[in-house]
Coordinates of C-alpha atoms and ligand atoms in Angstrom, one line a residue:
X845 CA -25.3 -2.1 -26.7
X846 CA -25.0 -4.4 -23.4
X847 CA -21.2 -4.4 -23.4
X848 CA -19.4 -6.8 -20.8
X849 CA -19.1 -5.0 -17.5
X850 CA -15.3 -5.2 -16.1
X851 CA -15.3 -4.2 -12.5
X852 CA -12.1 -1.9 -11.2
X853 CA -11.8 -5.0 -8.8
X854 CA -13.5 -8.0 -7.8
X855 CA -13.0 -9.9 -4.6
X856 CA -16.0 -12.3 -5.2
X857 CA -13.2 -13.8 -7.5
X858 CA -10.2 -13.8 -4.8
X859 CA -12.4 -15.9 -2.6
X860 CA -14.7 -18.1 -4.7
X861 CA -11.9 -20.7 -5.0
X862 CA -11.3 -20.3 -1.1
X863 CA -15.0 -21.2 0.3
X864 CA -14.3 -24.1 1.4
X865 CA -10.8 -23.6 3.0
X866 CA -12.2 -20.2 4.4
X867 CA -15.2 -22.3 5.8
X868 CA -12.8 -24.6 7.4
X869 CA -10.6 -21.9 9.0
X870 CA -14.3 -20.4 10.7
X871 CA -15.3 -23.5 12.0
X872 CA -11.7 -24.0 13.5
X873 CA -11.1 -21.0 15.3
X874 CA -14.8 -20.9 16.5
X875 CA -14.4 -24.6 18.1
X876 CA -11.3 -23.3 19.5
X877 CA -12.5 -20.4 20.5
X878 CA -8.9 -18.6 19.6
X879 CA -9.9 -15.4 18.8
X880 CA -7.4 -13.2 20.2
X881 CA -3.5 -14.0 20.2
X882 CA -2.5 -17.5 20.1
X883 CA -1.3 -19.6 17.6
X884 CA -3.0 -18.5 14.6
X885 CA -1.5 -14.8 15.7
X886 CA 2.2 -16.4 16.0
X887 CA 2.1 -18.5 12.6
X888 CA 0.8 -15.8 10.7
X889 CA 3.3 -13.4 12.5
X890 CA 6.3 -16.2 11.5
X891 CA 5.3 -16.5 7.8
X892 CA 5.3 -13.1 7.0
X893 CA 8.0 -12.0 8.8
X894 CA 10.1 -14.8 6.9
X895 CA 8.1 -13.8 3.5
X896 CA 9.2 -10.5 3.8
X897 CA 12.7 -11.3 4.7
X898 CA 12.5 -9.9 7.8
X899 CA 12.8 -11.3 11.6
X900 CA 10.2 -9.9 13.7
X901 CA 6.1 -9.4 12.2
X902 CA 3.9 -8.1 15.0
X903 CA 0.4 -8.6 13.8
X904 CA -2.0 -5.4 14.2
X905 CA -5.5 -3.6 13.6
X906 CA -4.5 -2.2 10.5
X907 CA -2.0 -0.7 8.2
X908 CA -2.7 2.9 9.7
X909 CA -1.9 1.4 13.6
X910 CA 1.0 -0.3 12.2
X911 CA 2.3 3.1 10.7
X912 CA 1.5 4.8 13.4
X913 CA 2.7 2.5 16.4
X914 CA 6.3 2.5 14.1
X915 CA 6.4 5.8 15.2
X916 CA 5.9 5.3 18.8
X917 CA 8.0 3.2 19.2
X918 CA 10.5 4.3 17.8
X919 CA 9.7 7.7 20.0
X920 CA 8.5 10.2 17.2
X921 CA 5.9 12.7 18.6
X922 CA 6.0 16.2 19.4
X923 CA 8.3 18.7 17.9
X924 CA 9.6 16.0 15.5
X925 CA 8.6 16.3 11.6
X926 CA 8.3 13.2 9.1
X927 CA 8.6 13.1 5.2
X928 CA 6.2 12.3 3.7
X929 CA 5.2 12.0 -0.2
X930 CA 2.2 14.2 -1.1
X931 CA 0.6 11.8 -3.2
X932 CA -0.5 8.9 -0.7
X933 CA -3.1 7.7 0.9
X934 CA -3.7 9.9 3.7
X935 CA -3.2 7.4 6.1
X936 CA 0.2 7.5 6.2
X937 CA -0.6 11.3 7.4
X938 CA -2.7 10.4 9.9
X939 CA -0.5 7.9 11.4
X940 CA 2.1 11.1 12.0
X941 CA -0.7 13.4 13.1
X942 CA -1.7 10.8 15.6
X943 CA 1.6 10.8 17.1
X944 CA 2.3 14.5 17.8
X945 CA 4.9 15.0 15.1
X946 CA 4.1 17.1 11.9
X947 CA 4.3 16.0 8.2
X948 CA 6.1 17.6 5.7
X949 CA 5.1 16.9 2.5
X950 CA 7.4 16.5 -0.5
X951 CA 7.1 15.9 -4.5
X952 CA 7.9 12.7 -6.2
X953 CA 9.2 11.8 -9.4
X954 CA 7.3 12.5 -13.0
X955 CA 8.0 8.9 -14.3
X956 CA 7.0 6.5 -11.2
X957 CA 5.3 9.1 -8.9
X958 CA 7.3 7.5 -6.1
X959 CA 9.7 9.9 -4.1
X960 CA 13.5 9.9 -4.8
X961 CA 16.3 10.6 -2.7
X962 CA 16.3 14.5 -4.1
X963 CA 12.6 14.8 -3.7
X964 CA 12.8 14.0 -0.2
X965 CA 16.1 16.0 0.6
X966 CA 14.0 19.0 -0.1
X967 CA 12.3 18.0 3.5
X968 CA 15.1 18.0 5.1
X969 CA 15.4 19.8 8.4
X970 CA 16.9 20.4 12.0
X971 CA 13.9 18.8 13.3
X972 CA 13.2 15.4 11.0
X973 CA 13.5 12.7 12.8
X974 CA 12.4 10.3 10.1
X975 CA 11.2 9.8 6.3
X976 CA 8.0 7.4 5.8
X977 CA 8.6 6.2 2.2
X978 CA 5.7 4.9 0.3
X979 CA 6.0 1.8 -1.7
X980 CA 2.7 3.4 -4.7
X981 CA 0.8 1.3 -6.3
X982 CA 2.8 -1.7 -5.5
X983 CA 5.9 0.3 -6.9
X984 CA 9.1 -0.2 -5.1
X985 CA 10.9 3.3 -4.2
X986 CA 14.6 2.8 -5.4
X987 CA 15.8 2.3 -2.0
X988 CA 19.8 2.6 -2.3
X989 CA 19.9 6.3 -2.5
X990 CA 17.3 6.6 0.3
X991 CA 19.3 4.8 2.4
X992 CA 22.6 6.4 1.8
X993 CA 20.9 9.8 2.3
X994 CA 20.0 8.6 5.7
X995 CA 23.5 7.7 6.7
X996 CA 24.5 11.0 5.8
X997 CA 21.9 13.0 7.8
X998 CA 21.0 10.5 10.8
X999 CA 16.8 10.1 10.0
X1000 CA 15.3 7.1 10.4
X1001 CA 13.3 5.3 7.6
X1002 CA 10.5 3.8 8.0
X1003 CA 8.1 2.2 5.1
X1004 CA 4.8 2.2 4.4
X1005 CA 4.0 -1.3 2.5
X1006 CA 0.8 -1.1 2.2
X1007 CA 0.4 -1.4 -1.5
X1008 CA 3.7 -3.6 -2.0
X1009 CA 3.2 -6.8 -0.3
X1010 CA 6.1 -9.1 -2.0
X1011 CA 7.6 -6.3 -4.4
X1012 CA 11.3 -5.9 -4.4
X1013 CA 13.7 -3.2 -4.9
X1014 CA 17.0 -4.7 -6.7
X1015 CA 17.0 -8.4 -5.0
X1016 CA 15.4 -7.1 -1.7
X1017 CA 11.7 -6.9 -0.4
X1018 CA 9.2 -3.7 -0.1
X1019 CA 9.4 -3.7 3.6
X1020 CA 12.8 -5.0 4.0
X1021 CA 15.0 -1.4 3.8
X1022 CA 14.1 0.6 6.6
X1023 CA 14.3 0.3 10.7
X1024 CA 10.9 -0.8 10.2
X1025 CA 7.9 -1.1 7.4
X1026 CA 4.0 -1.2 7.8
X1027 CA 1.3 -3.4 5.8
X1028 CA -2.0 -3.0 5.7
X1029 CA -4.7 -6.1 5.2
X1030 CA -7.3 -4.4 3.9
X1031 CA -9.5 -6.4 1.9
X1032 CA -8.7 -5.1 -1.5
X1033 CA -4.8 -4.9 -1.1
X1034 CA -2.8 -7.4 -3.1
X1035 CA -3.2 -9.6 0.3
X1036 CA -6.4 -8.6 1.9
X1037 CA -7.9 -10.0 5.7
X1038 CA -12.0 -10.6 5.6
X1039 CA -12.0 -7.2 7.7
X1040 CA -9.1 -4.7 8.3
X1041 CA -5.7 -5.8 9.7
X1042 CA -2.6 -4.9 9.6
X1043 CA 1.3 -5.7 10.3
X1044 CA 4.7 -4.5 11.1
X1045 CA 7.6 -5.7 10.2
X1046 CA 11.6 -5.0 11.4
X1047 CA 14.9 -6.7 12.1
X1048 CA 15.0 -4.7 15.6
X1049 CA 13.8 -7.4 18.6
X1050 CA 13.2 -4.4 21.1
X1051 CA 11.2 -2.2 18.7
X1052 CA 8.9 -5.2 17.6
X1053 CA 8.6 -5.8 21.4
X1054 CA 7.8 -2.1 21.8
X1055 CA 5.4 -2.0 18.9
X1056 CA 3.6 -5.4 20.7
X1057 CA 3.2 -4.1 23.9
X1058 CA 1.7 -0.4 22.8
X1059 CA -0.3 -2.6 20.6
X1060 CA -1.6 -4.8 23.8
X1061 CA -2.4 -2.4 26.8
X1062 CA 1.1 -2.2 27.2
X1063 CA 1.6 -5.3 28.6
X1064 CA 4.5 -6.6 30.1
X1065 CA 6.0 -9.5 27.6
X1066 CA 4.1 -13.0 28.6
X1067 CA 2.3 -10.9 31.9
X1068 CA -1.4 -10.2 31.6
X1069 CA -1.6 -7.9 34.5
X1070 CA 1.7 -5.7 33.9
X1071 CA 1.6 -2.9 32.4
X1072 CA 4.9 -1.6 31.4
X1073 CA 3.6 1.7 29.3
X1074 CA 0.3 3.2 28.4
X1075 CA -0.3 1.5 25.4
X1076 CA -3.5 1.0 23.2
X1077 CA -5.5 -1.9 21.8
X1078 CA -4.5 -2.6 17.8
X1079 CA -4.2 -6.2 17.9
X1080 CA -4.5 -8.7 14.9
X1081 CA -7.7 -11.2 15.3
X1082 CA -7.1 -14.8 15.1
X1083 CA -9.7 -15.1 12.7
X1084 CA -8.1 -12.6 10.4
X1085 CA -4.6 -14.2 11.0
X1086 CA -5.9 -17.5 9.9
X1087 CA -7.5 -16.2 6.7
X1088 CA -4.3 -14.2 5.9
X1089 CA -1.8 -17.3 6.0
X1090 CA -3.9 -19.2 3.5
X1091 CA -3.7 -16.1 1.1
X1092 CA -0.3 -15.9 1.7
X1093 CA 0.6 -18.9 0.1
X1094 CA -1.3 -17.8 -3.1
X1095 CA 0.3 -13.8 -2.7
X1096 CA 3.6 -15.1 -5.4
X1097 CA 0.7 -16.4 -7.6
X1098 CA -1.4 -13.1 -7.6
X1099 CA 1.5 -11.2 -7.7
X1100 CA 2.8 -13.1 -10.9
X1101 CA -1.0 -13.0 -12.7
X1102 CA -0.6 -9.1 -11.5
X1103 CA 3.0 -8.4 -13.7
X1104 CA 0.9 -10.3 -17.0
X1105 CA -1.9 -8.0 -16.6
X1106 CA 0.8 -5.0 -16.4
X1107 CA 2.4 -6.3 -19.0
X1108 CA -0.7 -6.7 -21.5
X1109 CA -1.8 -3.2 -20.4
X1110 CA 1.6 -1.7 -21.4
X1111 CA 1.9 -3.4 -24.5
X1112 CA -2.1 -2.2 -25.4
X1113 CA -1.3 0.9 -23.9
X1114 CA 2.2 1.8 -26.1
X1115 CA 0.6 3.3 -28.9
X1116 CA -2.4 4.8 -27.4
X1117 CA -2.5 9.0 -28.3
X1118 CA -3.2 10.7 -25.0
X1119 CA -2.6 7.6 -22.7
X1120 CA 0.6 7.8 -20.6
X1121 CA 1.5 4.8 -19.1
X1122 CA 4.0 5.0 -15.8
X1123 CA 7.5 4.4 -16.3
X1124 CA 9.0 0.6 -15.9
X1125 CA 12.1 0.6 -14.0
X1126 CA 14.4 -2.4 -14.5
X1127 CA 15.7 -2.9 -10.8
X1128 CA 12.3 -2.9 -9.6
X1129 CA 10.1 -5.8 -9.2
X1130 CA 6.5 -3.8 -8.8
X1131 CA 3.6 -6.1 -7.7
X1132 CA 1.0 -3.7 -9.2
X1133 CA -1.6 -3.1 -6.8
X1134 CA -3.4 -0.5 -9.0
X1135 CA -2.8 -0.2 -12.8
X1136 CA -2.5 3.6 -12.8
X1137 CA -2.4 5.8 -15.9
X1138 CA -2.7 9.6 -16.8
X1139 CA -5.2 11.2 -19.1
X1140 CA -6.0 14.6 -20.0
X1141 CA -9.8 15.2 -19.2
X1142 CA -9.8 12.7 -16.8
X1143 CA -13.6 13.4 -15.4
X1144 CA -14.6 12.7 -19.1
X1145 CA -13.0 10.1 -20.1
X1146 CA -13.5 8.1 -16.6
X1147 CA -17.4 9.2 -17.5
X1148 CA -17.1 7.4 -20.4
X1149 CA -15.4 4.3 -19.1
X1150 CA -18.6 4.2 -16.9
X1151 CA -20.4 4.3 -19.7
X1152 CA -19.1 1.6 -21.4
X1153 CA -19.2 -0.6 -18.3
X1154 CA -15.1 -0.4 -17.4
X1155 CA -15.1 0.4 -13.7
X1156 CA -11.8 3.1 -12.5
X1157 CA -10.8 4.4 -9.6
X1158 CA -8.8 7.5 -9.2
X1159 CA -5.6 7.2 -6.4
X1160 CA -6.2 9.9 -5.9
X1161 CA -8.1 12.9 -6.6
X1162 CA -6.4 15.3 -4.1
X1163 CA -3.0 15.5 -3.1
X1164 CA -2.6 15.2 0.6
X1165 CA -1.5 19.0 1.1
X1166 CA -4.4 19.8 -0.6
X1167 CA -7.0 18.2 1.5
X1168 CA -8.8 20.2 4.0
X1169 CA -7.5 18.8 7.7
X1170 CA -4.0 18.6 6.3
X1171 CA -3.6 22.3 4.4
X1172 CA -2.2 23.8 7.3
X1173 CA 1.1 21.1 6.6
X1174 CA 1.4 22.8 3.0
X1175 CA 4.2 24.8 2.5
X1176 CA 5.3 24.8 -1.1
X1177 CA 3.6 23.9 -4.3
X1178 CA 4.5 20.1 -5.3
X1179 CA 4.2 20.0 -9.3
X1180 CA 4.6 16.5 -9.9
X1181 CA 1.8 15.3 -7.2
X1182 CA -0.4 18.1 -8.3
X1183 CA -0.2 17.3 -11.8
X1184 CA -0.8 13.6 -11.0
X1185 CA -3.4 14.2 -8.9
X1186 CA -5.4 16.2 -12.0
X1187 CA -4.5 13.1 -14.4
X1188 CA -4.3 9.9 -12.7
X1189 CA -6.8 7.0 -13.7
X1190 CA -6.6 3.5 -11.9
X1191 CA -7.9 0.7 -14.9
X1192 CA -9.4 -2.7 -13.5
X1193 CA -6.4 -4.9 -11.8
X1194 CA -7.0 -7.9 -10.0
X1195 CA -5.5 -11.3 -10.5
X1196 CA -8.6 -13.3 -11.7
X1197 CA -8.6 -10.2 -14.5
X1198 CA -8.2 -11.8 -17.8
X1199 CA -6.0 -10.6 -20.6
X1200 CA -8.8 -10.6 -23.1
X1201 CA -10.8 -8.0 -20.7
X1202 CA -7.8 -6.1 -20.4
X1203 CA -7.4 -5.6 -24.4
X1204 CA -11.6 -4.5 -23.5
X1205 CA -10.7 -1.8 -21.1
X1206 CA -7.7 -0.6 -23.5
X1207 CA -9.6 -0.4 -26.5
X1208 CA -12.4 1.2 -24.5
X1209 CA -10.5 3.8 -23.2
X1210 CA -8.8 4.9 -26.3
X1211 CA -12.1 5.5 -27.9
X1212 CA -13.0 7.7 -25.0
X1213 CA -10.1 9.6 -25.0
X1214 CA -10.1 10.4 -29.1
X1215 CA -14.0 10.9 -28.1
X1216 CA -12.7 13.7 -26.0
X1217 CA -10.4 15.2 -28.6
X1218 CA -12.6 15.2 -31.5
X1219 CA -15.2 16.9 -29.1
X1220 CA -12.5 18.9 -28.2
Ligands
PLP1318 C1 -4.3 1.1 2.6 C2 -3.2 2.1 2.9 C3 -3.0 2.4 4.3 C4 -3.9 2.2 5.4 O1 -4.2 0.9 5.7 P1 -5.5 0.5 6.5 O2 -5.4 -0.9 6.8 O3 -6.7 0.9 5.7 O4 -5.5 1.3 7.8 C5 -1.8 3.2 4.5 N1 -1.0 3.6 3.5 C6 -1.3 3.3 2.2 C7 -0.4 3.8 1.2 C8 -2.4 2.5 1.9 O5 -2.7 2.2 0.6

């Protein structure tokens, strides 16, 4: 049987409609030779800042860099822990590792896998300085009773975005809640760079100056010979800057082709024996980055998805406490991200997807899993 192959993702798509638009940009920045800062830097910095709802964007290297020179900035580093969920990318470890300060992992929620309020109150200590909450799978964290805990106890939140580019929480953006949030470019995010880049965002003038000048050599603001700090070099290309403002006028329309997909999927997905689907939550507005469910057998079933020519991904096999470099952080077993991390399945989800594949993948997959329990 030569069934239709669905790739897990497929950029060739994103950018076919683009060539010409993305040609365009090359030959302009080339003829201007603007490859660093400048003005494609600032109007990309402007958009997104004001897409996000936010009043400062510094452009950077990437979404780790943008996590990690938060931080900094804000003066997290040695003898300081950071919250962090267990199930994330491990990025958002690094970026703490890299400034001195350790991370303390904690559980998330069954029905989301995002952390809550409680989940991270169980990291709470004399030495937190801050919590960096991770927006999953384009799934906003419900942000009210994260905030109110950090009134009570004085820690600064900071969030990770990188998978929630234009989601909201209630009526307010992924990105928009804490003293500051990162994004990460990456080409396969929901808004991707033709490399890796990165951004942070905040309402706080002096840490987005901060976060600019550890991100330039520590410059001096508008000096190219002062150096006010020893800073670093994690700036955003022009090039990359340039590509990102056209994609983020089509972010709302990928976002929106996103929810449909999520929708079909859930609605295929409803009735499906040994299929669990993550919960919806009606104050959030998710922009589903990754289409995640949870099967039992996963290595089978995800065998047989290959098989049948449905490309998966798995976000992610190992929960962070559980990888090698970061087991010495583990301090308590964290059910929910273990489970998760035994069950979770990421199904095709791009924007150019169409509904008629997805009803493919869904029918796919539940013959693989009753494959599995009648083997069974
Ligand atoms: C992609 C990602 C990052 C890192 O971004 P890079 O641009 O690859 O450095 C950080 N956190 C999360 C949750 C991510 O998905």
């Amino acid at each position: 049987m030569t069934a239709e192959a669905i790739p897990f993702m497929d950029l060739a798509a994103t950018h076919a409609p683009l060539a010409e638009e993305l040609d365009e940009i090359w030959r302009s920045v080339l003829s201007r030779s603007a490859f660093i800062a400048g003005s494609e830097v600032e109007a990309f910095e402007e958009a997104f800042a004001s897409y996000c709802e936010r009043q400062h964007c510094v452009g950077v290297a990437n979404g780790t860099d943008a996590i990690e020179l938060i931080l900094a900035a804000l003066g997290i580093g040695g003898g300081d822990e950071v919250i962090v969920p267990a199930n994330t990318f491990v990025a958002s470890v690094e970026a703490i590792i890299a400034v001195g300060a350790t991370p303390v992992f904690v559980d998330v929620e069954p029905g989301r896998l995002l952390v809550t309020a409680d989940t991270v109150m169980a990291g709470i200590s004399e030495r937190t300085a801050a919590v960096l909450i991770v927006h999953l799978f384009g799934q906003p964290v419900d942000m009210d009773a994260v905030l109110d805990l950090a009134d009570v106890t004085g820690i600064a939140v900071v969030e990770d975005a990188a998978q929630a580019h234009g989601a909201r929480w209630r009526d307010r953006r992924a990105g928009s809640f804490g003293v500051a949030a990162s994004f990460s470019f990456y080409p396969g995010k929901n808004i991707g760079a033709l490399g890796d880049a990165g951004a942070v965002v905040t309402d706080d003038a002096d840490l987005a100056a901060r976060v600019r000048s550890i991100a330039n050599h520590g410059r001096l603001p508008d000096e190219h010979h002062g150096h006010g700090l020893v800073g670093r070099n994690s700036r955003l290309d022009g090039l990359q800057a340039a590509v990102l403002r056209l994609k983020l006028g089509h972010l709302d329309g990928w976002n929106a082709a996103r929810v449909e997909l999520h929708g079909a999927y859930q609605r295929e997905l409803a009735s499906t024996p040994g299929v669990r689907t993550l919960s919806d939550e009606s104050d959030a507005e998710p922009v589903h980055h990754l289409e995640v469910v949870r099967v039992a057998d996963r290595g089978r079933v995800r065998q047989e998805l290959t098989a049948a020519g449905v490309g998966t991904g798995i976000h992610y096999p190992l929960p962070c406490h559980f990888e090698s470099p970061y087991r010495r952080y583990a301090t308590e077993p964290l059910p929910v991200a273990e489970e998760a991390a035994r069950t979770v399945l990421s199904l095709p989800m791009y924007p150019q997807l169409s509904e008629d594949a997805v009803r493919t993948v869904c029918d796919r997959l539940s013959r693989a899993v009753l494959a599995k329990s009648s083997a069974a």
